[in-house]
PDB file of C-alpha atoms in Angstrom:
ATOM      1  CA  UNK A 209     -13.868   1.685   1.971  1.00  0.00           C
ATOM      2  CA  UNK A 210     -13.192   2.712   5.592  1.00  0.00           C
ATOM      3  CA  UNK A 211      -9.793   3.569   6.839  1.00  0.00           C
ATOM      4  CA  UNK A 212      -9.814   1.485  10.068  1.00  0.00           C
ATOM      5  CA  UNK A 213      -9.758  -2.182  10.931  1.00  0.00           C
ATOM      6  CA  UNK A 214     -10.791  -3.285  14.423  1.00  0.00           C
ATOM      7  CA  UNK A 215      -9.980  -7.002  15.075  1.00  0.00           C
ATOM      8  CA  UNK A 216     -11.795  -6.926  18.497  1.00  0.00           C
ATOM      9  CA  UNK A 217     -14.456  -4.390  19.348  1.00  0.00           C
ATOM     10  CA  UNK A 218     -14.698  -3.404  22.979  1.00  0.00           C
ATOM     11  CA  UNK A 219     -17.653  -1.146  23.804  1.00  0.00           C
ATOM     12  CA  UNK A 220     -16.509  -1.059  27.431  1.00  0.00           C
ATOM     13  CA  UNK A 221     -13.031   0.184  26.676  1.00  0.00           C
ATOM     14  CA  UNK A 222     -12.108   3.470  28.284  1.00  0.00           C
ATOM     15  CA  UNK A 223      -9.849   4.569  25.345  1.00  0.00           C
ATOM     16  CA  UNK A 224      -8.867   3.748  21.749  1.00  0.00           C
ATOM     17  CA  UNK A 225      -5.439   3.183  20.288  1.00  0.00           C
ATOM     18  CA  UNK A 226      -5.081   4.015  16.543  1.00  0.00           C
ATOM     19  CA  UNK A 227      -2.081   2.270  14.930  1.00  0.00           C
ATOM     20  CA  UNK A 228      -0.526   3.351  11.642  1.00  0.00           C
ATOM     21  CA  UNK A 229       1.726   0.870   9.741  1.00  0.00           C
ATOM     22  CA  UNK A 230       5.070   1.319   8.061  1.00  0.00           C
ATOM     23  CA  UNK A 231       5.759   1.796   4.401  1.00  0.00           C
ATOM     24  CA  UNK A 232       4.488  -1.300   2.596  1.00  0.00           C
ATOM     25  CA  UNK A 233       2.573  -2.435   5.693  1.00  0.00           C
ATOM     26  CA  UNK A 234      -1.134  -3.088   6.188  1.00  0.00           C
ATOM     27  CA  UNK A 235      -3.537  -3.388   9.100  1.00  0.00           C
ATOM     28  CA  UNK A 236      -2.646  -7.098   9.610  1.00  0.00           C
ATOM     29  CA  UNK A 237       0.711  -6.015  11.053  1.00  0.00           C
ATOM     30  CA  UNK A 238      -0.946  -4.896  14.354  1.00  0.00           C
ATOM     31  CA  UNK A 239      -3.708  -7.601  14.448  1.00  0.00           C
ATOM     32  CA  UNK A 240      -1.856  -9.506  17.312  1.00  0.00           C
ATOM     33  CA  UNK A 241      -2.044  -6.432  19.467  1.00  0.00           C
ATOM     34  CA  UNK A 242      -5.783  -6.612  19.807  1.00  0.00           C
ATOM     35  CA  UNK A 243      -5.554  -9.665  22.119  1.00  0.00           C
ATOM     36  CA  UNK A 244      -2.434  -8.686  23.905  1.00  0.00           C
ATOM     37  CA  UNK A 245      -3.368  -5.093  24.843  1.00  0.00           C
ATOM     38  CA  UNK A 246      -5.228  -4.006  27.983  1.00  0.00           C
ATOM     39  CA  UNK A 247      -8.949  -4.809  27.996  1.00  0.00           C
ATOM     40  CA  UNK A 248      -9.387  -1.054  28.633  1.00  0.00           C
ATOM     41  CA  UNK A 249      -8.087  -0.318  25.140  1.00  0.00           C
ATOM     42  CA  UNK A 250      -9.764  -0.848  21.745  1.00  0.00           C
ATOM     43  CA  UNK A 251      -7.310  -1.154  18.902  1.00  0.00           C
ATOM     44  CA  UNK A 252      -8.045   0.385  15.521  1.00  0.00           C
ATOM     45  CA  UNK A 253      -5.478  -0.009  12.698  1.00  0.00           C
ATOM     46  CA  UNK A 254      -5.209   2.131   9.605  1.00  0.00           C
ATOM     47  CA  UNK A 255      -5.537   0.314   6.278  1.00  0.00           C
ATOM     48  CA  UNK A 256      -3.788   2.303   3.630  1.00  0.00           C
ATOM     49  CA  UNK A 257      -5.359   2.335   0.104  1.00  0.00           C
ATOM     50  CA  UNK A 258      -3.963   0.087  -2.739  1.00  0.00           C
ATOM     51  CA  UNK A 259      -3.454  -3.109  -0.667  1.00  0.00           C
ATOM     52  CA  UNK A 260      -5.223  -5.956   0.987  1.00  0.00           C
ATOM     53  CA  UNK A 261      -8.974  -5.346   1.114  1.00  0.00           C
ATOM     54  CA  UNK A 262      -8.273  -1.850  -0.289  1.00  0.00           C
ATOM     55  CA  UNK A 263      -6.501  -3.060  -3.419  1.00  0.00           C
ATOM     56  CA  UNK A 264      -8.981  -1.383  -5.797  1.00  0.00           C
ATOM     57  CA  UNK A 265      -8.500   2.041  -4.049  1.00  0.00           C
ATOM     58  CA  UNK A 266      -6.240   4.622  -5.565  1.00  0.00           C
ATOM     59  CA  UNK A 267      -2.843   5.324  -4.009  1.00  0.00           C
ATOM     60  CA  UNK A 268      -2.156   8.636  -2.225  1.00  0.00           C
ATOM     61  CA  UNK A 269       1.032  10.353  -3.007  1.00  0.00           C
ATOM     62  CA  UNK A 270       1.286  13.305  -0.549  1.00  0.00           C
ATOM     63  CA  UNK A 271       1.635  12.427   3.082  1.00  0.00           C
ATOM     64  CA  UNK A 272      -0.547  15.350   4.128  1.00  0.00           C
ATOM     65  CA  UNK A 273      -3.473  13.830   2.119  1.00  0.00           C
ATOM     66  CA  UNK A 274      -3.817  10.551   4.167  1.00  0.00           C
ATOM     67  CA  UNK A 275      -3.225  12.504   7.352  1.00  0.00           C
ATOM     68  CA  UNK A 276      -6.219  14.704   6.614  1.00  0.00           C
ATOM     69  CA  UNK A 277      -8.328  11.685   5.535  1.00  0.00           C
ATOM     70  CA  UNK A 278      -7.407   9.704   8.612  1.00  0.00           C
ATOM     71  CA  UNK A 279      -8.016  12.623  11.066  1.00  0.00           C
ATOM     72  CA  UNK A 280     -11.501  13.001   9.438  1.00  0.00           C
ATOM     73  CA  UNK A 281     -12.220   9.342   9.721  1.00  0.00           C
ATOM     74  CA  UNK A 282     -11.319   9.397  13.407  1.00  0.00           C
ATOM     75  CA  UNK A 283     -13.897  12.070  14.233  1.00  0.00           C
ATOM     76  CA  UNK A 284     -16.807   9.718  14.972  1.00  0.00           C
ATOM     77  CA  UNK A 285     -14.455   7.590  17.022  1.00  0.00           C
ATOM     78  CA  UNK A 286     -13.256  10.319  19.336  1.00  0.00           C
ATOM     79  CA  UNK A 287     -16.021   9.888  21.917  1.00  0.00           C
ATOM     80  CA  UNK A 288     -13.402   8.595  24.325  1.00  0.00           C
ATOM     81  CA  UNK A 289      -9.684   9.415  24.785  1.00  0.00           C
ATOM     82  CA  UNK A 290      -7.451   8.209  22.003  1.00  0.00           C
ATOM     83  CA  UNK A 291      -3.738   7.638  21.464  1.00  0.00           C
ATOM     84  CA  UNK A 292      -1.766   7.198  18.264  1.00  0.00           C
ATOM     85  CA  UNK A 293       1.026   4.658  17.570  1.00  0.00           C
ATOM     86  CA  UNK A 294       2.860   4.847  14.288  1.00  0.00           C
ATOM     87  CA  UNK A 295       5.881   2.910  13.101  1.00  0.00           C
ATOM     88  CA  UNK A 296       8.380   4.314  10.684  1.00  0.00           C
ATOM     89  CA  UNK A 297       6.293   6.086   7.875  1.00  0.00           C
ATOM     90  CA  UNK A 298       3.357   5.593  10.220  1.00  0.00           C
ATOM     91  CA  UNK A 299       5.023   7.669  12.960  1.00  0.00           C
ATOM     92  CA  UNK A 300       5.250  10.723  10.715  1.00  0.00           C
ATOM     93  CA  UNK A 301       1.613  10.287   9.613  1.00  0.00           C
ATOM     94  CA  UNK A 302       0.546   9.912  13.282  1.00  0.00           C
ATOM     95  CA  UNK A 303       2.292  13.155  14.139  1.00  0.00           C
ATOM     96  CA  UNK A 304       0.511  14.927  11.285  1.00  0.00           C
ATOM     97  CA  UNK A 305      -2.858  13.360  12.217  1.00  0.00           C
ATOM     98  CA  UNK A 306      -2.273  14.591  15.876  1.00  0.00           C
ATOM     99  CA  UNK A 307      -1.697  18.083  14.638  1.00  0.00           C
ATOM    100  CA  UNK A 308      -4.862  18.192  12.718  1.00  0.00           C
ATOM    101  CA  UNK A 309      -6.876  16.649  15.597  1.00  0.00           C
ATOM    102  CA  UNK A 310      -5.413  19.290  17.920  1.00  0.00           C
ATOM    103  CA  UNK A 311      -6.420  22.022  15.503  1.00  0.00           C
ATOM    104  CA  UNK A 312      -9.989  20.761  15.702  1.00  0.00           C
ATOM    105  CA  UNK A 313     -10.052  20.665  19.444  1.00  0.00           C
ATOM    106  CA  UNK A 314      -9.765  16.870  19.660  1.00  0.00           C
ATOM    107  CA  UNK A 315      -6.147  16.427  20.489  1.00  0.00           C
ATOM    108  CA  UNK A 316      -5.096  12.776  21.350  1.00  0.00           C
ATOM    109  CA  UNK A 317      -3.957  11.766  24.736  1.00  0.00           C
ATOM    110  CA  UNK A 318      -0.627  10.497  23.474  1.00  0.00           C
ATOM    111  CA  UNK A 319       1.428   9.910  20.460  1.00  0.00           C
ATOM    112  CA  UNK A 320       3.931   7.046  20.145  1.00  0.00           C
ATOM    113  CA  UNK A 321       6.455   7.601  17.375  1.00  0.00           C
ATOM    114  CA  UNK A 322       8.313   4.345  16.566  1.00  0.00           C
ATOM    115  CA  UNK A 323      11.390   3.637  14.383  1.00  0.00           C
ATOM    116  CA  UNK A 324      12.025   6.862  12.623  1.00  0.00           C
ATOM    117  CA  UNK A 325      13.563  10.306  12.773  1.00  0.00           C
ATOM    118  CA  UNK A 326      11.425  13.320  13.743  1.00  0.00           C
ATOM    119  CA  UNK A 327       9.500  15.097  11.002  1.00  0.00           C
ATOM    120  CA  UNK A 328      11.776  18.132  10.850  1.00  0.00           C
ATOM    121  CA  UNK A 329      14.890  15.874  10.372  1.00  0.00           C
ATOM    122  CA  UNK A 330      14.210  13.307   7.710  1.00  0.00           C
ATOM    123  CA  UNK A 331      17.930  12.838   6.895  1.00  0.00           C
ATOM    124  CA  UNK A 332      19.609  12.358   3.530  1.00  0.00           C
ATOM    125  CA  UNK A 333      19.465   8.617   3.108  1.00  0.00           C
ATOM    126  CA  UNK A 334      19.224   7.271  -0.539  1.00  0.00           C
ATOM    127  CA  UNK A 335      15.702   7.073  -2.019  1.00  0.00           C
ATOM    128  CA  UNK A 336      14.438   3.563  -1.959  1.00  0.00           C
ATOM    129  CA  UNK A 337      11.618   4.589  -4.280  1.00  0.00           C
ATOM    130  CA  UNK A 338      14.196   5.322  -7.063  1.00  0.00           C
ATOM    131  CA  UNK A 339      15.706   1.805  -6.985  1.00  0.00           C
ATOM    132  CA  UNK A 340      14.724  -1.004  -9.409  1.00  0.00           C
ATOM    133  CA  UNK A 341      12.605  -3.836  -8.180  1.00  0.00           C
ATOM    134  CA  UNK A 342      15.485  -5.908  -7.010  1.00  0.00           C
ATOM    135  CA  UNK A 343      16.879  -2.926  -5.170  1.00  0.00           C
ATOM    136  CA  UNK A 344      13.597  -2.215  -3.385  1.00  0.00           C
ATOM    137  CA  UNK A 345      13.338  -5.876  -2.282  1.00  0.00           C
ATOM    138  CA  UNK A 346      16.860  -5.826  -1.057  1.00  0.00           C
ATOM    139  CA  UNK A 347      16.252  -2.767   1.114  1.00  0.00           C
ATOM    140  CA  UNK A 348      13.012  -4.269   2.565  1.00  0.00           C
ATOM    141  CA  UNK A 349      14.795  -7.490   3.422  1.00  0.00           C
ATOM    142  CA  UNK A 350      17.642  -5.516   5.099  1.00  0.00           C
ATOM    143  CA  UNK A 351      15.120  -3.772   7.223  1.00  0.00           C
ATOM    144  CA  UNK A 352      13.570  -7.051   8.229  1.00  0.00           C
ATOM    145  CA  UNK A 353      10.099  -6.211   7.123  1.00  0.00           C
ATOM    146  CA  UNK A 354       9.443  -8.990   4.708  1.00  0.00           C
ATOM    147  CA  UNK A 355      10.540 -12.533   3.960  1.00  0.00           C
ATOM    148  CA  UNK A 356      13.239 -12.694   1.241  1.00  0.00           C
ATOM    149  CA  UNK A 357      12.124 -15.870  -0.229  1.00  0.00           C
ATOM    150  CA  UNK A 358       8.456 -14.753  -0.510  1.00  0.00           C
ATOM    151  CA  UNK A 359       9.495 -11.582  -2.455  1.00  0.00           C
ATOM    152  CA  UNK A 360      11.273 -13.751  -5.110  1.00  0.00           C
ATOM    153  CA  UNK A 361       7.885 -14.946  -6.256  1.00  0.00           C
ATOM    154  CA  UNK A 362       6.962 -13.102  -9.457  1.00  0.00           C
ATOM    155  CA  UNK A 363       3.232 -13.016  -8.647  1.00  0.00           C
ATOM    156  CA  UNK A 364       3.740 -11.619  -5.209  1.00  0.00           C
ATOM    157  CA  UNK A 365       6.168  -8.993  -6.476  1.00  0.00           C
ATOM    158  CA  UNK A 366       3.680  -7.862  -9.110  1.00  0.00           C
ATOM    159  CA  UNK A 367       1.036  -7.535  -6.375  1.00  0.00           C
ATOM    160  CA  UNK A 368       2.906  -5.796  -3.605  1.00  0.00           C
ATOM    161  CA  UNK A 369       5.790  -3.811  -5.149  1.00  0.00           C
ATOM    162  CA  UNK A 370       3.504  -1.010  -6.561  1.00  0.00           C
ATOM    163  CA  UNK A 371       2.227  -0.102  -3.093  1.00  0.00           C
ATOM    164  CA  UNK A 372       5.554  -0.568  -1.430  1.00  0.00           C
ATOM    165  CA  UNK A 373       7.155   1.764  -3.962  1.00  0.00           C
ATOM    166  CA  UNK A 374       4.250   4.253  -3.588  1.00  0.00           C
ATOM    167  CA  UNK A 375       4.701   4.322   0.209  1.00  0.00           C
ATOM    168  CA  UNK A 376       8.454   4.992  -0.025  1.00  0.00           C
ATOM    169  CA  UNK A 377       7.771   7.825  -2.508  1.00  0.00           C
ATOM    170  CA  UNK A 378       5.192   9.226  -0.184  1.00  0.00           C
ATOM    171  CA  UNK A 379       7.476   9.374   2.927  1.00  0.00           C
ATOM    172  CA  UNK A 380      10.648  10.246   0.963  1.00  0.00           C
ATOM    173  CA  UNK A 381       8.849  13.249  -0.594  1.00  0.00           C
ATOM    174  CA  UNK A 382       7.391  14.388   2.766  1.00  0.00           C
ATOM    175  CA  UNK A 383       8.338  17.880   3.855  1.00  0.00           C
ATOM    176  CA  UNK A 384       7.447  19.214   7.292  1.00  0.00           C
ATOM    177  CA  UNK A 385       5.168  22.296   7.102  1.00  0.00           C
ATOM    178  CA  UNK A 386       5.073  25.087   9.670  1.00  0.00           C
ATOM    179  CA  UNK A 387       1.719  25.369  11.412  1.00  0.00           C
ATOM    180  CA  UNK A 388       0.105  24.036  14.561  1.00  0.00           C
ATOM    181  CA  UNK A 389       2.759  23.113  17.166  1.00  0.00           C
ATOM    182  CA  UNK A 390       1.844  19.832  18.834  1.00  0.00           C
ATOM    183  CA  UNK A 391       1.242  20.092  22.559  1.00  0.00           C
ATOM    184  CA  UNK A 392       0.624  16.415  23.124  1.00  0.00           C
ATOM    185  CA  UNK A 393       2.839  14.021  25.272  1.00  0.00           C
ATOM    186  CA  UNK A 394       4.960  12.002  22.908  1.00  0.00           C
ATOM    187  CA  UNK A 395       7.074   8.859  23.380  1.00  0.00           C
ATOM    188  CA  UNK A 396       9.624   7.873  20.766  1.00  0.00           C
ATOM    189  CA  UNK A 397      10.546   4.192  20.632  1.00  0.00           C
ATOM    190  CA  UNK A 398      13.373   2.723  18.605  1.00  0.00           C
ATOM    191  CA  UNK A 399      15.572  -0.426  18.341  1.00  0.00           C
ATOM    192  CA  UNK A 400      19.077  -0.012  19.649  1.00  0.00           C
ATOM    193  CA  UNK A 401      20.592  -1.351  16.310  1.00  0.00           C
ATOM    194  CA  UNK A 402      18.244   0.350  13.818  1.00  0.00           C
ATOM    195  CA  UNK A 403      20.529   1.771  11.087  1.00  0.00           C
ATOM    196  CA  UNK A 404      17.869   4.322  10.158  1.00  0.00           C
ATOM    197  CA  UNK A 405      17.464   6.183  13.514  1.00  0.00           C
ATOM    198  CA  UNK A 406      19.877   6.588  16.436  1.00  0.00           C
ATOM    199  CA  UNK A 407      18.948   7.435  19.984  1.00  0.00           C
ATOM    200  CA  UNK A 408      20.390  10.892  19.465  1.00  0.00           C
ATOM    201  CA  UNK A 409      18.277  11.421  16.330  1.00  0.00           C
ATOM    202  CA  UNK A 410      15.172  10.081  18.050  1.00  0.00           C
ATOM    203  CA  UNK A 411      15.583  12.601  20.852  1.00  0.00           C
ATOM    204  CA  UNK A 412      14.816  15.155  18.207  1.00  0.00           C
ATOM    205  CA  UNK A 413      11.164  14.236  18.587  1.00  0.00           C
ATOM    206  CA  UNK A 414      11.251  16.367  21.758  1.00  0.00           C
ATOM    207  CA  UNK A 415      11.366  19.362  19.386  1.00  0.00           C
ATOM    208  CA  UNK A 416       8.224  18.258  17.688  1.00  0.00           C
ATOM    209  CA  UNK A 417       5.953  18.892  20.758  1.00  0.00           C
ATOM    210  CA  UNK A 418       5.500  21.126  23.684  1.00  0.00           C
ATOM    211  CA  UNK A 419       4.098  18.176  25.551  1.00  0.00           C
ATOM    212  CA  UNK A 420       6.051  15.834  27.794  1.00  0.00           C
ATOM    213  CA  UNK A 421       8.638  13.677  25.941  1.00  0.00           C
ATOM    214  CA  UNK A 422      10.119  10.299  26.654  1.00  0.00           C
ATOM    215  CA  UNK A 423      12.501   8.057  24.661  1.00  0.00           C
ATOM    216  CA  UNK A 424      12.410   4.227  24.930  1.00  0.00           C
ATOM    217  CA  UNK A 425      15.252   2.195  23.446  1.00  0.00           C
ATOM    218  CA  UNK A 426      14.659  -1.552  23.036  1.00  0.00           C
ATOM    219  CA  UNK A 427      16.892  -4.364  21.659  1.00  0.00           C
ATOM    220  CA  UNK A 428      16.552  -4.840  17.884  1.00  0.00           C
ATOM    221  CA  UNK A 429      16.706  -3.336  14.517  1.00  0.00           C
ATOM    222  CA  UNK A 430      14.259  -1.338  12.484  1.00  0.00           C
ATOM    223  CA  UNK A 431      11.460  -3.875  13.110  1.00  0.00           C
ATOM    224  CA  UNK A 432      12.400  -4.285  16.810  1.00  0.00           C
ATOM    225  CA  UNK A 433       8.642  -4.236  17.663  1.00  0.00           C
ATOM    226  CA  UNK A 434       8.158  -7.646  16.081  1.00  0.00           C
ATOM    227  CA  UNK A 435      10.341  -9.417  18.608  1.00  0.00           C
ATOM    228  CA  UNK A 436       9.757  -6.958  21.323  1.00  0.00           C
ATOM    229  CA  UNK A 437       5.952  -6.821  21.201  1.00  0.00           C
ATOM    230  CA  UNK A 438       5.439  -7.522  24.918  1.00  0.00           C
ATOM    231  CA  UNK A 439       7.879  -4.789  25.872  1.00  0.00           C
ATOM    232  CA  UNK A 440       6.227  -2.335  23.470  1.00  0.00           C
ATOM    233  CA  UNK A 441       2.748  -3.093  24.799  1.00  0.00           C
ATOM    234  CA  UNK A 442       4.040  -2.885  28.373  1.00  0.00           C
ATOM    235  CA  UNK A 443       5.296   0.629  27.577  1.00  0.00           C
ATOM    236  CA  UNK A 444       1.914   1.594  26.110  1.00  0.00           C
ATOM    237  CA  UNK A 445       0.227   0.326  29.291  1.00  0.00           C
ATOM    238  CA  UNK A 446       2.565   2.182  31.504  1.00  0.00           C
ATOM    239  CA  UNK A 447       2.384   5.436  29.553  1.00  0.00           C
ATOM    240  CA  UNK A 448      -1.424   5.309  29.192  1.00  0.00           C
ATOM    241  CA  UNK A 449      -1.925   4.120  32.793  1.00  0.00           C
ATOM    242  CA  UNK A 450      -4.154   1.242  31.837  1.00  0.00           C
ATOM    243  CA  UNK A 451      -4.131  -2.337  33.302  1.00  0.00           C
ATOM    244  CA  UNK A 452      -2.296  -5.014  31.526  1.00  0.00           C
ATOM    245  CA  UNK A 453      -4.265  -7.784  29.727  1.00  0.00           C
ATOM    246  CA  UNK A 454      -5.062 -10.970  31.504  1.00  0.00           C
TER     247      UNK A 454
END
């Protein structure tokens, strides 16, 4: 099964935006972006294994493994400039993918790192992956990532909790490795009331690249980008210097 889902192909697009979801997320999270983003941009979203239409595919347990696989899958799609956007766990994976692409002489034009601390400062928060099922659900609801009532359904829990727990294990076990230093422009975007990353911590992303760095703080919590989608897309347009949709 392929790694990317493209809701709206645009052969005329001048660049591609590759979006990487959060822990427990799937490609559907970014589906609305396809119609809202500039016509000059074609959106491709990563579908992690073990969920949705990849339910039969085995989980990956080391963050560096999906980064390698995603970078490899991007190779035939790098015939035009590309940018990466990752939220939370997806931001760390986007960073690792960008490093690999740079090593291969195909560095992305820009990296957007959303809703998380930089890779060299993962913090000391408690491990969600070690909690029981009720604890995992409680943490997800606190973050605003899923509907509390839906996760009370036993059938849904049985379906989604294995991959949610796997994702948290993957990112909580992540350790930054020395190696290629990123030289790509990077924008960190966070919500002003996100309990998991402060503006000061987000500024640490500047140490992750030798490229130009910018920080954008928007109203909202960890999933600020749900309510602030127009502002996020406007920031992408401004940064990538592409015309707005419509």
